[in-house]
Short mmCIF file of C-alpha atoms in Angstrom, two decimals:
data_model
loop_
_atom_site.label_atom_id
_atom_site.label_comp_id
_atom_site.label_asym_id
_atom_site.label_seq_id
_atom_site.Cartn_x
_atom_site.Cartn_y
_atom_site.Cartn_z
CA MET A 1 -10.83 55.38 20.85
CA SER A 2 -13.90 57.44 19.93
CA ILE A 3 -14.16 60.83 18.30
CA SER A 4 -16.15 62.15 21.27
CA MET A 5 -13.48 61.26 23.82
CA ALA A 6 -10.18 61.38 21.96
CA LYS A 7 -8.11 64.55 22.19
CA LYS A 8 -8.26 66.55 18.98
CA LEU A 9 -5.07 67.54 17.22
CA ASN A 10 -4.16 71.20 17.75
CA ILE A 11 -2.33 71.95 14.53
CA ASP A 12 -1.06 75.27 15.92
CA GLU A 13 0.91 73.37 18.58
CA LEU A 14 2.66 71.11 16.06
CA ASP A 15 6.38 71.95 16.07
CA VAL A 16 7.49 70.72 12.66
CA ALA A 17 11.07 71.94 13.26
CA GLU A 18 11.47 69.43 16.11
CA TYR A 19 10.61 66.55 13.80
CA LEU A 20 12.67 67.84 10.88
CA GLU A 21 15.74 67.22 13.06
CA LYS A 22 14.98 63.49 12.56
CA LEU A 23 15.09 63.87 8.77
CA ASN A 24 17.03 61.00 7.24
CA LEU A 25 18.69 61.60 3.90
CA ASN A 26 21.00 58.55 4.02
CA SER A 27 20.57 57.07 0.54
CA ASP A 28 20.69 53.38 1.53
CA GLU A 29 18.21 53.68 4.38
CA VAL A 30 15.92 55.97 2.43
CA LYS A 31 15.96 53.67 -0.61
CA LYS A 32 15.02 50.73 1.62
CA GLN A 33 12.19 52.74 3.16
CA TRP A 34 10.58 53.99 -0.05
CA GLY A 35 11.56 51.23 -2.51
CA ASP A 36 10.05 51.78 -5.96
CA ALA A 37 7.79 54.64 -4.88
CA GLY A 38 7.15 57.12 -7.68
CA THR A 39 8.48 54.95 -10.50
CA LYS A 40 5.13 54.19 -12.12
CA VAL A 41 1.79 55.92 -12.53
CA GLY A 42 -0.63 55.30 -9.70
CA LEU A 43 -1.39 55.79 -6.01
CA LYS A 44 0.62 54.63 -3.00
CA ILE A 45 -0.37 55.15 0.63
CA TRP A 46 1.51 54.70 3.91
CA ARG A 47 0.25 54.95 7.49
CA VAL A 48 2.35 56.31 10.35
CA GLU A 49 2.81 53.63 12.99
CA ASN A 50 5.17 53.91 15.95
CA PHE A 51 7.22 56.70 14.34
CA LYS A 52 7.62 54.76 11.10
CA VAL A 53 5.66 54.64 7.85
CA LEU A 54 4.21 51.30 6.74
CA PRO A 55 2.45 50.49 3.46
CA TRP A 56 -1.35 50.71 3.67
CA PRO A 57 -3.12 47.72 2.05
CA GLU A 58 -4.42 48.57 -1.42
CA LYS A 59 -7.80 47.06 -0.55
CA ASP A 60 -8.15 49.80 2.05
CA TYR A 61 -7.22 52.74 -0.21
CA GLY A 62 -9.84 55.39 0.46
CA LYS A 63 -10.35 54.23 4.05
CA PHE A 64 -8.73 56.34 6.75
CA TYR A 65 -8.86 56.47 10.55
CA SER A 66 -9.38 59.79 12.36
CA GLY A 67 -6.78 58.82 14.98
CA ASP A 68 -4.00 58.34 12.41
CA SER A 69 -1.72 60.16 9.97
CA TYR A 70 -1.00 59.04 6.41
CA ILE A 71 1.24 59.86 3.46
CA ILE A 72 -0.28 59.60 -0.01
CA LEU A 73 1.78 59.70 -3.21
CA ASN A 74 0.13 60.18 -6.58
CA THR A 75 2.39 59.56 -9.56
CA TRP A 76 1.09 60.83 -12.89
CA SER A 77 2.17 61.57 -16.44
CA THR A 78 0.90 63.90 -19.12
CA ASP A 79 -0.32 62.26 -22.31
CA GLY A 80 2.55 61.82 -24.73
CA GLU A 81 5.26 62.53 -22.16
CA LYS A 82 7.59 60.02 -20.50
CA ALA A 83 8.44 62.23 -17.52
CA LEU A 84 6.55 61.46 -14.32
CA GLY A 85 5.02 64.03 -12.01
CA HIS A 86 4.33 63.61 -8.29
CA ASP A 87 1.96 65.00 -5.72
CA ILE A 88 2.62 64.11 -2.08
CA HIS A 89 -0.12 64.63 0.48
CA PHE A 90 0.16 64.10 4.22
CA TRP A 91 -3.27 63.60 5.79
CA LEU A 92 -3.79 64.26 9.49
CA GLY A 93 -6.83 62.81 11.25
CA GLU A 94 -8.54 65.10 13.73
CA THR A 95 -7.51 62.90 16.70
CA THR A 96 -4.07 61.84 15.49
CA SER A 97 -1.27 62.41 17.99
CA GLN A 98 1.34 65.18 17.76
CA ASP A 99 3.99 62.50 17.26
CA GLU A 100 2.13 60.90 14.34
CA ALA A 101 1.45 64.27 12.72
CA GLY A 102 5.09 65.32 13.12
CA THR A 103 6.33 62.03 11.73
CA ALA A 104 4.05 62.37 8.70
CA ALA A 105 5.38 65.89 8.08
CA TYR A 106 9.08 65.00 8.15
CA LYS A 107 8.62 61.70 6.33
CA THR A 108 6.89 63.68 3.56
CA VAL A 109 10.04 65.79 3.24
CA GLU A 110 12.13 62.59 3.20
CA LEU A 111 9.99 61.13 0.37
CA ASP A 112 10.20 64.44 -1.48
CA ASN A 113 14.01 64.33 -1.32
CA PHE A 114 13.98 60.71 -2.46
CA LEU A 115 11.99 61.76 -5.54
CA GLY A 116 14.35 64.62 -6.34
CA THR A 117 12.67 67.51 -4.48
CA GLY A 118 10.37 68.24 -7.43
CA PRO A 119 6.99 66.98 -6.16
CA VAL A 120 4.18 69.29 -5.12
CA GLN A 121 3.46 68.81 -1.41
CA HIS A 122 0.01 69.24 0.17
CA ARG A 123 -1.11 69.31 3.79
CA GLU A 124 -4.52 67.70 4.23
CA LEU A 125 -6.51 68.10 7.47
CA GLN A 126 -9.54 65.95 8.21
CA GLY A 127 -12.70 67.70 7.08
CA TYR A 128 -10.80 70.20 4.95
CA GLU A 129 -9.30 67.98 2.25
CA SER A 130 -8.49 69.47 -1.14
CA GLU A 131 -10.48 68.64 -4.25
CA LEU A 132 -7.38 67.09 -5.79
CA PHE A 133 -6.91 64.75 -2.84
CA LEU A 134 -10.54 63.63 -2.82
CA SER A 135 -10.45 63.06 -6.58
CA TYR A 136 -8.17 60.04 -6.04
CA PHE A 137 -10.99 58.04 -4.42
CA LYS A 138 -14.43 56.89 -5.52
CA GLN A 139 -15.28 56.52 -1.84
CA PHE A 140 -13.43 58.42 0.91
CA VAL A 141 -14.29 56.90 4.28
CA ILE A 142 -13.13 58.19 7.67
CA LEU A 143 -13.58 55.79 10.58
CA SER A 144 -13.06 56.54 14.26
CA GLY A 145 -10.05 55.14 16.11
CA GLY A 146 -6.62 54.16 14.84
CA VAL A 147 -3.13 53.12 15.90
CA ASP A 148 -2.17 54.17 19.42
CA SER A 149 0.53 56.85 19.77
CA GLY A 150 4.05 55.89 20.88
CA PHE A 151 5.25 52.32 21.09
CA ASN A 152 2.06 50.56 22.15
CA ILE A 153 1.12 47.37 20.35
CA VAL A 154 -1.43 47.85 17.62
CA LYS A 155 -4.69 46.08 18.47
CA PRO A 156 -7.40 45.15 15.99
CA VAL A 157 -10.36 47.51 15.90
CA GLU A 158 -13.47 45.89 17.39
CA TYR A 159 -16.73 46.27 15.50
CA LYS A 160 -19.39 48.53 17.02
CA PRO A 161 -22.33 50.54 15.64
CA GLN A 162 -21.35 53.67 13.76
CA LEU A 163 -23.10 56.73 12.43
CA PHE A 164 -21.76 58.05 9.14
CA HIS A 165 -22.10 61.54 7.66
CA ILE A 166 -22.47 61.27 3.87
CA LYS A 167 -21.34 64.01 1.47
CA SER A 168 -20.89 64.07 -2.27
CA VAL A 169 -17.87 66.06 -3.50
CA ASN A 170 -17.75 66.12 -7.28
CA ASN A 171 -17.35 62.44 -8.18
CA THR A 172 -16.19 61.34 -4.72
CA LEU A 173 -18.41 60.04 -1.95
CA THR A 174 -17.10 61.15 1.45
CA VAL A 175 -18.12 59.12 4.47
CA THR A 176 -17.17 60.33 7.96
CA SER A 177 -17.78 58.55 11.26
CA VAL A 178 -19.46 60.97 13.71
CA PRO A 179 -20.76 60.66 17.29
CA ILE A 180 -23.93 58.53 17.51
CA SER A 181 -26.35 61.27 18.51
CA SER A 182 -29.07 63.45 17.01
CA ASP A 183 -26.65 66.34 17.63
CA SER A 184 -24.63 65.06 14.65
CA LEU A 185 -27.53 65.39 12.22
CA ASN A 186 -28.45 68.33 10.01
CA THR A 187 -31.25 68.96 7.55
CA GLY A 188 -28.96 69.39 4.55
CA ASP A 189 -27.16 66.05 4.51
CA VAL A 190 -27.59 62.28 4.61
CA PHE A 191 -26.57 59.99 7.49
CA VAL A 192 -26.20 56.22 7.72
CA LEU A 193 -26.53 54.27 10.99
CA ASP A 194 -24.63 50.98 10.63
CA GLN A 195 -25.65 48.37 13.21
CA GLY A 196 -24.10 45.43 11.43
CA LEU A 197 -27.11 43.46 10.18
CA LYS A 198 -29.37 46.55 10.25
CA ILE A 199 -28.38 49.60 8.19
CA TYR A 200 -30.51 52.73 8.28
CA GLN A 201 -30.19 55.65 5.87
CA TRP A 202 -31.64 58.98 7.09
CA ASN A 203 -32.16 61.76 4.56
CA GLY A 204 -32.28 65.34 5.80
CA CYS A 205 -35.22 67.27 4.32
CA LYS A 206 -32.87 69.57 2.40
CA ALA A 207 -30.42 66.87 1.25
CA ALA A 208 -29.57 66.84 -2.43
CA GLY A 209 -30.83 63.97 -4.55
CA SER A 210 -27.27 63.18 -5.64
CA GLU A 211 -26.20 62.66 -2.02
CA LYS A 212 -29.18 60.39 -1.35
CA HIS A 213 -28.18 58.31 -4.37
CA LYS A 214 -24.51 58.22 -3.30
CA ALA A 215 -25.55 57.14 0.20
CA MET A 216 -27.54 54.25 -1.29
CA GLU A 217 -24.40 53.19 -3.17
CA PHE A 218 -22.53 53.20 0.16
CA THR A 219 -25.16 51.12 1.97
CA SER A 220 -25.20 48.70 -0.95
CA SER A 221 -21.43 48.30 -0.68
CA LEU A 222 -21.74 47.55 3.06
CA LYS A 223 -24.38 44.94 2.33
CA SER A 224 -22.23 43.32 -0.35
CA GLU A 225 -19.23 43.18 1.98
CA ARG A 226 -21.40 41.18 4.40
CA SER A 227 -22.63 38.65 1.85
CA GLY A 228 -25.97 40.39 1.42
CA LYS A 229 -27.10 39.62 4.98
CA PRO A 230 -27.86 43.14 6.30
CA GLU A 231 -31.29 44.74 5.87
CA VAL A 232 -31.13 48.29 4.51
CA VAL A 233 -33.94 50.72 5.39
CA VAL A 234 -34.23 54.30 4.12
CA PHE A 235 -36.01 57.04 6.10
CA ASP A 236 -36.72 60.66 5.19
CA GLN A 237 -36.53 63.27 7.94
CA ASP A 238 -40.31 63.64 8.25
CA ASP A 239 -41.13 59.93 8.21
CA SER A 240 -43.21 58.91 11.25
CA ASP A 241 -42.05 55.29 11.18
CA ALA A 242 -38.32 56.00 11.68
CA THR A 243 -38.38 54.79 15.31
CA PRO A 244 -35.63 52.15 14.79
CA PHE A 245 -33.27 54.88 13.55
CA TRP A 246 -34.05 57.25 16.43
CA ASP A 247 -33.73 54.46 19.01
CA GLY A 248 -30.36 53.55 17.51
CA ILE A 249 -28.93 57.03 18.03
CA GLY A 250 -30.31 57.56 21.52
CA GLY A 251 -33.56 59.30 20.71
CA LYS A 252 -34.92 62.26 18.78
CA GLY A 253 -33.51 65.73 19.22
CA THR A 254 -33.49 69.15 17.60
CA ILE A 255 -32.05 68.86 14.10
CA LYS A 256 -29.77 71.67 12.99
CA ASP A 257 -31.08 73.62 10.01
CA GLU A 258 -27.83 73.33 8.14
CA PRO A 259 -28.07 73.00 4.36
CA SER A 260 -25.28 71.32 2.50
CA VAL A 261 -22.67 73.87 1.43
CA ASN A 262 -19.81 73.90 -1.06
CA ARG A 263 -16.73 73.97 1.11
CA PHE A 264 -14.54 74.45 -1.99
CA GLU A 265 -16.06 77.78 -2.85
CA LYS A 266 -13.20 80.24 -3.11
CA VAL A 267 -12.93 82.78 -0.29
CA ALA A 268 -12.80 86.34 -1.56
CA GLY A 269 -9.66 88.21 -0.53
CA ASP A 270 -6.41 89.80 -1.61
CA LYS A 271 -3.61 87.93 -3.37
CA ILE A 272 -0.44 88.72 -1.45
CA LEU A 273 3.15 87.89 -2.46
CA ILE A 274 5.52 87.61 0.51
CA ARG A 275 9.28 87.12 0.43
CA LEU A 276 10.84 85.11 3.24
CA SER A 277 14.03 86.52 4.71
CA ASN A 278 16.21 85.50 7.65
CA ALA A 279 18.86 88.19 7.16
CA SER A 280 18.20 89.45 10.67
CA GLY A 281 18.67 86.03 12.20
CA THR A 282 14.94 85.37 12.54
CA MET A 283 12.52 84.49 9.75
CA GLU A 284 10.60 87.55 8.54
CA PHE A 285 7.73 87.88 6.09
CA LYS A 286 8.12 90.86 3.75
CA GLU A 287 5.19 91.82 1.55
CA GLU A 288 6.36 92.32 -2.04
CA ALA A 289 3.07 92.92 -3.87
CA LYS A 290 -0.68 92.71 -3.48
CA ASN A 291 -3.27 91.59 -6.05
CA ASN A 292 -1.22 92.61 -9.10
CA ILE A 293 1.30 89.78 -8.90
CA SER A 294 3.28 88.11 -11.70
CA LEU A 295 5.59 85.11 -11.93
CA SER A 296 8.46 87.43 -12.88
CA MET A 297 8.44 88.74 -9.31
CA LEU A 298 9.68 85.38 -7.99
CA ASP A 299 13.42 85.16 -7.31
CA THR A 300 15.22 81.82 -7.84
CA ASN A 301 17.46 82.54 -4.83
CA ASP A 302 14.61 82.87 -2.33
CA ILE A 303 11.45 81.40 -0.91
CA PHE A 304 8.08 83.11 -1.31
CA ILE A 305 4.62 82.68 0.16
CA VAL A 306 1.62 83.35 -2.03
CA ASP A 307 -1.46 84.01 0.09
CA VAL A 308 -4.68 83.73 -1.93
CA ALA A 309 -7.03 83.87 1.08
CA SER A 310 -8.47 80.34 0.87
CA GLU A 311 -5.04 78.73 0.35
CA VAL A 312 -1.39 79.45 1.11
CA PHE A 313 1.32 78.38 -1.34
CA VAL A 314 4.99 78.30 -0.48
CA TRP A 315 7.25 78.58 -3.55
CA ILE A 316 10.83 77.27 -3.43
CA GLY A 317 13.42 78.93 -5.63
CA ALA A 318 15.82 76.52 -7.33
CA LYS A 319 18.86 78.25 -5.80
CA SER A 320 17.43 78.74 -2.31
CA ASN A 321 19.12 77.31 0.77
CA VAL A 322 18.79 73.51 1.14
CA ASN A 323 17.76 73.73 4.80
CA GLU A 324 15.16 76.35 3.95
CA LYS A 325 13.68 74.03 1.31
CA SER A 326 13.16 71.30 3.92
CA ALA A 327 11.56 73.76 6.35
CA ALA A 328 9.15 75.23 3.80
CA PHE A 329 6.03 73.82 5.46
CA LYS A 330 7.13 75.12 8.82
CA TYR A 331 7.42 78.62 7.39
CA ALA A 332 3.97 78.38 5.83
CA MET A 333 2.44 77.14 9.09
CA ASP A 334 4.19 79.95 10.97
CA TYR A 335 2.76 82.44 8.49
CA VAL A 336 -0.78 81.08 8.87
CA LYS A 337 -0.51 81.33 12.65
CA LYS A 338 1.13 84.77 12.67
CA THR A 339 -1.47 86.31 10.35
CA GLY A 340 -4.42 84.85 12.25
CA LYS A 341 -5.70 82.75 9.35
CA LYS A 342 -7.81 79.69 10.01
CA SER A 343 -5.54 76.86 11.21
CA TYR A 344 -7.09 74.51 8.63
CA THR A 345 -6.10 76.78 5.72
CA GLN A 346 -4.90 74.65 2.80
CA ILE A 347 -1.09 74.70 2.45
CA THR A 348 0.68 73.64 -0.75
CA ARG A 349 4.42 73.66 -1.51
CA VAL A 350 5.64 74.07 -5.10
CA VAL A 351 9.12 74.11 -6.50
CA GLU A 352 10.49 76.37 -9.24
CA GLY A 353 10.07 74.65 -12.58
CA ASN A 354 7.39 72.26 -11.27
CA GLU A 355 4.59 74.70 -10.43
CA ASN A 356 1.11 73.28 -10.90
CA ALA A 357 -1.73 74.89 -12.82
CA SER A 358 -3.54 75.93 -9.66
CA PHE A 359 -0.53 77.95 -8.46
CA LYS A 360 -0.01 79.64 -11.84
CA SER A 361 -3.68 80.61 -12.09
CA TYR A 362 -3.28 83.25 -9.40
CA PHE A 363 -0.67 85.26 -11.32
CA ASN A 364 -1.21 87.84 -14.06
#
């Protein structure tokens, strides 16, 4: 499976409600599924395979496949406190199947219930991951391919040349497999062509020095994994002797003048507080306040959406309906679609009494 040929996930077509019907809250089966998850500080990752979730090897933490879906649990504690906190992320690769994405969504709800419904839940879409999510990894690598959808047997991924797009996000190096073509390049970033025993680093003329350095760390790690056998060569965009690199990606082409940008820069916009109501038999979104919003406006009996332009939070009141709690992400996704927001808008679910600092920061 390659990124250029695989069908991309249309998140707007994902019917979470359909998968929530499969939600399993049977204590014995759930306990067997999740084991000791969330009982000690640290990271745990599972990959969706054939409608189930299977533990992802710790040696591969930070490595993801664009054709797959994953569940990531971070268990943490505040200094001096015994109580544990949890953040659950479900990550959807851009070519994951609808079935895998749906399974990740409802299994996240299942894990949340197993941990007492207090965790903060986050939806992560490939290319639009949150800063919190990326902070878990020193290197965050996205490779093409993955487990086939449905009940097909999983086959080992065969090695082939790959072109990687290198970005530096705070202290995390992000590495994404992209189509092997000059069309993938831009002047503001760094790219690595991995041919096995030949590794070429190409620096865009506007690439930051920190990203060039991070890319060298990545190529060094590839060389170490292969017992030091590969030769690593670094080219700058204007180098005249970069023929091996250009030949490896199918020839020279026009390079996009695209400087590296901060994708985490907050989008300016109104802060809107919306109450969810199904009194009429259908879910409705009722605006309660705009910009001047306070925590006292939240009602423990209801569910609210807090739209802060660049992110949508869904807040669950402690006394709200149990079924509504489970469907919180569906409501948030419906809201994003109904209001015409970008489909990749960050969605985070918080529960009354366990709100995180990011959520609270938007209130007066």
